[in-house]
Amino acid sequence: MIKQYLILFFVALPIFLSGCHNSQRVQLATPENIRAHIQNGSADLLLVHVWATWCAPCREEFSELVQAYDHFSPLGVQFLLISTDEPGTHRQVARFLADHHPDINTLIATELSEDTIQSVSSMWSGTLPATFLFRGGIQMDEWEGARSLEQYHAAIHALL
Amino acid sequence: MKKMKYAIPVLLLSTISADAVIGLGDKIVDTRVKMRNIDGSMKTIADEIGKKGTLVIFTCNHCPFVIGWQNTMVEIGNAYKKKGVGVVFINSNDPTVKGDTFEGMQKLAKKEHYTFSYLVDSTSDVARHFGAKKTPDVFLFNADRKLVYQGAVGEGGRGPLPGGESFLKNALDELLEGKPISKKQTKAIGCSIKFR
């Protein structure tokens, strides 16, 4: 009996911990938080991707983005996702990420205001999805709309 | 030689129309492009030009940001049409995207009581020429057909913020009162236009 409970415990524990891990990777962020994340990025190159779980082009592109992450993260490129899902959908966002890739830092914008847009980039029109590349807090490239893996590679390689 | 005299201005006009992305102060474009209205008729933006100004909103059926702002946009459209502002909503999305069918547009317009045209931009080129990238995206022109306000319907995210500023309504009131537009350009998050 004890043996069965122990097996159950050791099976359940990693599942529980992975849920906590996913939740920790997803944080609410004000425009000031977003600015700070972008300005204080620790890597030489920071890719910021703004998206939403309900956004069809965002979902279609997501696997390409994850592949780009898998390729470039070991090379030192930092990735930051900014979700424009409702703050109350924290778990839904975490679940989406867990289904695709649990390790990418994600912020959920607390407000979808012009201040949030400006906190990411003054060049951004507000269109979803949108992707930005920063070096030392300075924007080096940006595009709106979905891109292929090849296009991600080309854009990032051009700055490495 | 005579033919050349006319060919050059025509070529210039077609170039301007093909590449135009309009900015503040620029004249409205694509006024002669025929687009299907929800009542089945073919209409142009020229058909909808108002004496006091013209409001063009790029919108669609399904985007959560459009849905959140729908009541406000329709209230404004219906109200200011009565005040002499031409109003036209344009859907430039690829109809293969779920919900953006012509029938979907007709249903939405009926449900929301549109009293203005809701047109199909069948090539998405009207959106391209305006420089519209997302929905909703607002373009307000004065009586001289010059762009005086561009951007968001109002302050807020996926719908009006309680107590938030109503950018478009303020711009319309200032336009009708003959005042300079105090906030000429704003930004809002929206769904990318699904260009054809």
Tab-separated table of C-alpha atoms in Angstrom, chain B:
chain	number	residue	atom	x	y	z
B	1	MET	CA	3.196	63.776	-79.119
B	2	LYS	CA	-0.397	64.763	-78.260
B	3	LYS	CA	-0.964	61.319	-76.753
B	4	MET	CA	2.187	61.687	-74.626
B	5	LYS	CA	0.721	64.874	-73.088
B	6	TYR	CA	-2.072	62.818	-71.534
B	7	ALA	CA	-0.097	59.630	-70.940
B	8	ILE	CA	2.286	61.138	-68.393
B	9	PRO	CA	-0.340	62.489	-65.923
B	10	VAL	CA	-2.312	59.239	-66.234
B	11	LEU	CA	0.818	57.228	-65.528
B	12	LEU	CA	1.628	59.452	-62.542
B	13	LEU	CA	-1.885	59.082	-61.135
B	14	SER	CA	-1.793	55.328	-61.450
B	15	THR	CA	1.575	55.246	-59.732
B	16	ILE	CA	0.329	57.392	-56.868
B	17	SER	CA	-2.772	55.255	-56.474
B	18	ALA	CA	-0.803	51.995	-56.663
B	19	ASP	CA	1.830	52.910	-54.063
B	20	ALA	CA	-0.020	55.353	-51.792
B	21	VAL	CA	0.106	54.868	-48.064
B	22	ILE	CA	-1.555	57.943	-46.715
B	23	GLY	CA	-0.394	60.101	-43.837
B	24	LEU	CA	-1.899	63.025	-41.968
B	25	GLY	CA	-2.782	65.806	-44.386
B	26	ASP	CA	-2.893	63.467	-47.381
B	27	LYS	CA	-5.985	63.143	-49.520
B	28	ILE	CA	-8.217	60.101	-49.371
B	29	VAL	CA	-7.331	57.415	-51.915
B	30	ASP	CA	-9.069	54.665	-53.859
B	31	THR	CA	-12.313	56.626	-53.969
B	32	ARG	CA	-13.326	55.023	-57.271
B	33	VAL	CA	-12.610	51.414	-56.353
B	34	LYS	CA	-15.843	49.432	-56.589
B	35	MET	CA	-16.549	47.304	-53.553
B	36	ARG	CA	-19.487	45.054	-52.763
B	37	ASN	CA	-21.763	46.406	-50.070
B	38	ILE	CA	-23.715	44.218	-47.671
B	39	ASP	CA	-26.916	45.015	-49.574
B	40	GLY	CA	-25.400	43.452	-52.689
B	41	SER	CA	-24.839	46.738	-54.509
B	42	MET	CA	-21.418	47.884	-55.739
B	43	LYS	CA	-20.256	51.056	-54.020
B	44	THR	CA	-17.196	53.268	-53.957
B	45	ILE	CA	-15.783	55.441	-51.195
B	46	ALA	CA	-16.755	58.382	-53.438
B	47	ASP	CA	-20.401	57.342	-53.000
B	48	GLU	CA	-19.977	57.776	-49.237
B	49	ILE	CA	-18.057	61.050	-49.067
B	50	GLY	CA	-19.792	63.370	-46.606
B	51	LYS	CA	-20.191	67.151	-46.824
B	52	LYS	CA	-18.613	67.655	-43.404
B	53	GLY	CA	-16.060	64.843	-43.612
B	54	THR	CA	-15.638	61.121	-44.170
B	55	LEU	CA	-14.995	58.340	-41.702
B	56	VAL	CA	-13.427	55.100	-42.943
B	57	ILE	CA	-12.935	52.224	-40.508
B	58	PHE	CA	-11.146	49.043	-41.501
B	59	THR	CA	-12.863	46.336	-39.533
B	60	CYS	CA	-13.936	42.723	-39.671
B	61	ASN	CA	-16.349	40.258	-38.113
B	62	HIS	CA	-14.337	38.216	-35.666
B	63	CYS	CA	-11.413	40.102	-34.131
B	64	PRO	CA	-11.844	40.393	-30.326
B	65	PHE	CA	-10.753	44.035	-30.507
B	66	VAL	CA	-13.404	44.803	-33.116
B	67	ILE	CA	-15.999	42.957	-31.053
B	68	GLY	CA	-15.006	44.974	-27.997
B	69	TRP	CA	-15.282	48.289	-29.844
B	70	GLN	CA	-18.229	47.317	-32.061
B	71	ASN	CA	-20.953	49.134	-30.080
B	72	THR	CA	-18.897	52.307	-29.878
B	73	MET	CA	-17.978	52.248	-33.573
B	74	VAL	CA	-21.565	51.672	-34.659
B	75	GLU	CA	-22.954	54.335	-32.303
B	76	ILE	CA	-20.431	56.817	-33.664
B	77	GLY	CA	-21.046	55.775	-37.274
B	78	ASN	CA	-24.813	56.041	-37.004
B	79	ALA	CA	-24.725	59.312	-35.046
B	80	TYR	CA	-22.217	61.200	-37.150
B	81	LYS	CA	-23.715	60.067	-40.456
B	82	LYS	CA	-26.746	62.102	-39.423
B	83	LYS	CA	-24.470	65.086	-38.855
B	84	GLY	CA	-23.107	65.109	-42.404
B	85	VAL	CA	-20.074	62.844	-42.033
B	86	GLY	CA	-19.862	60.098	-44.642
B	87	VAL	CA	-19.308	56.744	-42.954
B	88	VAL	CA	-18.005	53.532	-44.446
B	89	PHE	CA	-16.690	50.361	-42.841
B	90	ILE	CA	-14.389	48.229	-44.973
B	91	ASN	CA	-13.480	44.554	-44.563
B	92	SER	CA	-10.171	43.776	-46.262
B	93	ASN	CA	-9.695	40.320	-44.760
B	94	ASP	CA	-9.305	37.160	-46.780
B	95	PRO	CA	-12.776	35.571	-46.525
B	96	THR	CA	-11.278	32.116	-46.078
B	97	VAL	CA	-10.530	33.253	-42.517
B	98	LYS	CA	-13.341	31.965	-40.362
B	99	GLY	CA	-16.155	34.450	-39.848
B	100	ASP	CA	-15.112	36.992	-42.437
B	101	THR	CA	-17.483	35.815	-45.130
B	102	PHE	CA	-19.837	38.164	-46.908
B	103	GLU	CA	-22.764	36.443	-45.189
B	104	GLY	CA	-21.008	36.980	-41.865
B	105	MET	CA	-20.687	40.678	-42.677
B	106	GLN	CA	-24.389	40.907	-43.545
B	107	LYS	CA	-25.374	39.146	-40.307
B	108	LEU	CA	-23.174	41.401	-38.206
B	109	ALA	CA	-24.399	44.595	-39.861
B	110	LYS	CA	-28.022	43.558	-39.366
B	111	LYS	CA	-27.470	42.542	-35.752
B	112	GLU	CA	-25.619	45.761	-34.920
B	113	HIS	CA	-28.002	48.005	-36.895
B	114	TYR	CA	-25.507	49.568	-39.293
B	115	THR	CA	-27.030	52.497	-41.193
B	116	PHE	CA	-23.904	52.905	-43.305
B	117	SER	CA	-22.096	50.833	-45.901
B	118	TYR	CA	-19.934	47.850	-44.983
B	119	LEU	CA	-17.849	47.059	-48.035
B	120	VAL	CA	-15.718	44.124	-49.194
B	121	ASP	CA	-12.194	45.107	-50.219
B	122	SER	CA	-11.876	42.126	-52.540
B	123	THR	CA	-8.130	42.427	-53.160
B	124	SER	CA	-7.112	43.983	-49.805
B	125	ASP	CA	-5.533	46.725	-51.936
B	126	VAL	CA	-7.672	49.494	-50.454
B	127	ALA	CA	-6.249	48.597	-47.031
B	128	ARG	CA	-2.739	48.549	-48.508
B	129	HIS	CA	-3.187	51.964	-50.104
B	130	PHE	CA	-4.587	53.476	-46.939
B	131	GLY	CA	-1.777	51.894	-44.926
B	132	ALA	CA	-4.264	50.049	-42.736
B	133	LYS	CA	-2.610	47.136	-40.969
B	134	LYS	CA	-5.080	45.950	-38.368
B	135	THR	CA	-8.664	45.963	-37.240
B	136	PRO	CA	-10.075	48.252	-36.157
B	137	ASP	CA	-8.103	51.001	-37.877
B	138	VAL	CA	-9.710	54.437	-38.141
B	139	PHE	CA	-9.191	57.086	-40.834
B	140	LEU	CA	-11.058	60.405	-40.531
B	141	PHE	CA	-10.992	62.885	-43.400
B	142	ASN	CA	-12.158	66.501	-43.391
B	143	ALA	CA	-14.464	68.166	-45.924
B	144	ASP	CA	-11.439	68.663	-48.221
B	145	ARG	CA	-10.870	64.894	-48.098
B	146	LYS	CA	-7.628	65.285	-46.156
B	147	LEU	CA	-6.691	62.873	-43.362
B	148	VAL	CA	-7.065	64.625	-40.020
B	149	TYR	CA	-7.181	61.701	-37.596
B	150	GLN	CA	-5.863	58.165	-37.767
B	151	GLY	CA	-5.674	55.324	-35.251
B	152	ALA	CA	-7.787	54.037	-32.413
B	153	VAL	CA	-11.489	54.386	-31.691
B	154	GLY	CA	-10.765	55.272	-28.079
B	155	GLU	CA	-8.691	54.666	-25.009
B	156	GLY	CA	-8.746	51.100	-23.824
B	157	GLY	CA	-7.701	47.668	-24.907
B	158	ARG	CA	-10.259	45.147	-25.925
B	159	GLY	CA	-13.028	47.713	-25.594
B	160	PRO	CA	-13.529	51.151	-24.031
B	161	LEU	CA	-11.800	51.866	-20.750
B	162	PRO	CA	-14.293	53.243	-18.174
B	163	GLY	CA	-13.677	56.971	-18.125
B	164	GLY	CA	-11.245	56.592	-20.997
B	165	GLU	CA	-10.793	59.154	-23.724
B	166	SER	CA	-12.927	58.753	-26.828
B	167	PHE	CA	-10.336	59.713	-29.422
B	168	LEU	CA	-12.504	59.302	-32.515
B	169	LYS	CA	-15.573	61.025	-31.077
B	170	ASN	CA	-13.437	63.940	-29.904
B	171	ALA	CA	-11.834	64.235	-33.339
B	172	LEU	CA	-15.260	64.177	-35.004
B	173	ASP	CA	-16.618	66.873	-32.675
B	174	GLU	CA	-13.575	69.054	-33.284
B	175	LEU	CA	-13.947	68.515	-37.040
B	176	LEU	CA	-17.606	69.533	-37.006
B	177	GLU	CA	-16.875	72.546	-34.801
B	178	GLY	CA	-14.163	73.697	-37.194
B	179	LYS	CA	-11.471	73.292	-34.530
B	180	PRO	CA	-8.017	71.804	-35.074
B	181	ILE	CA	-7.877	68.137	-34.163
B	182	SER	CA	-6.106	68.021	-30.822
B	183	LYS	CA	-5.061	64.373	-30.977
B	184	LYS	CA	-4.338	63.558	-34.613
B	185	GLN	CA	-2.907	60.103	-34.260
B	186	THR	CA	-3.225	57.319	-31.723
B	187	LYS	CA	-2.365	53.638	-31.549
B	188	ALA	CA	-4.211	50.582	-30.367
B	189	ILE	CA	-3.565	46.863	-30.400
B	190	GLY	CA	-5.600	45.015	-32.992
B	191	CYS	CA	-5.752	41.942	-35.188
B	192	SER	CA	-3.590	42.005	-38.297
B	193	ILE	CA	-5.526	42.400	-41.524
B	194	LYS	CA	-5.510	39.032	-43.297
B	195	PHE	CA	-4.310	40.396	-46.615
B	196	ARG	CA	-5.274	38.478	-49.749
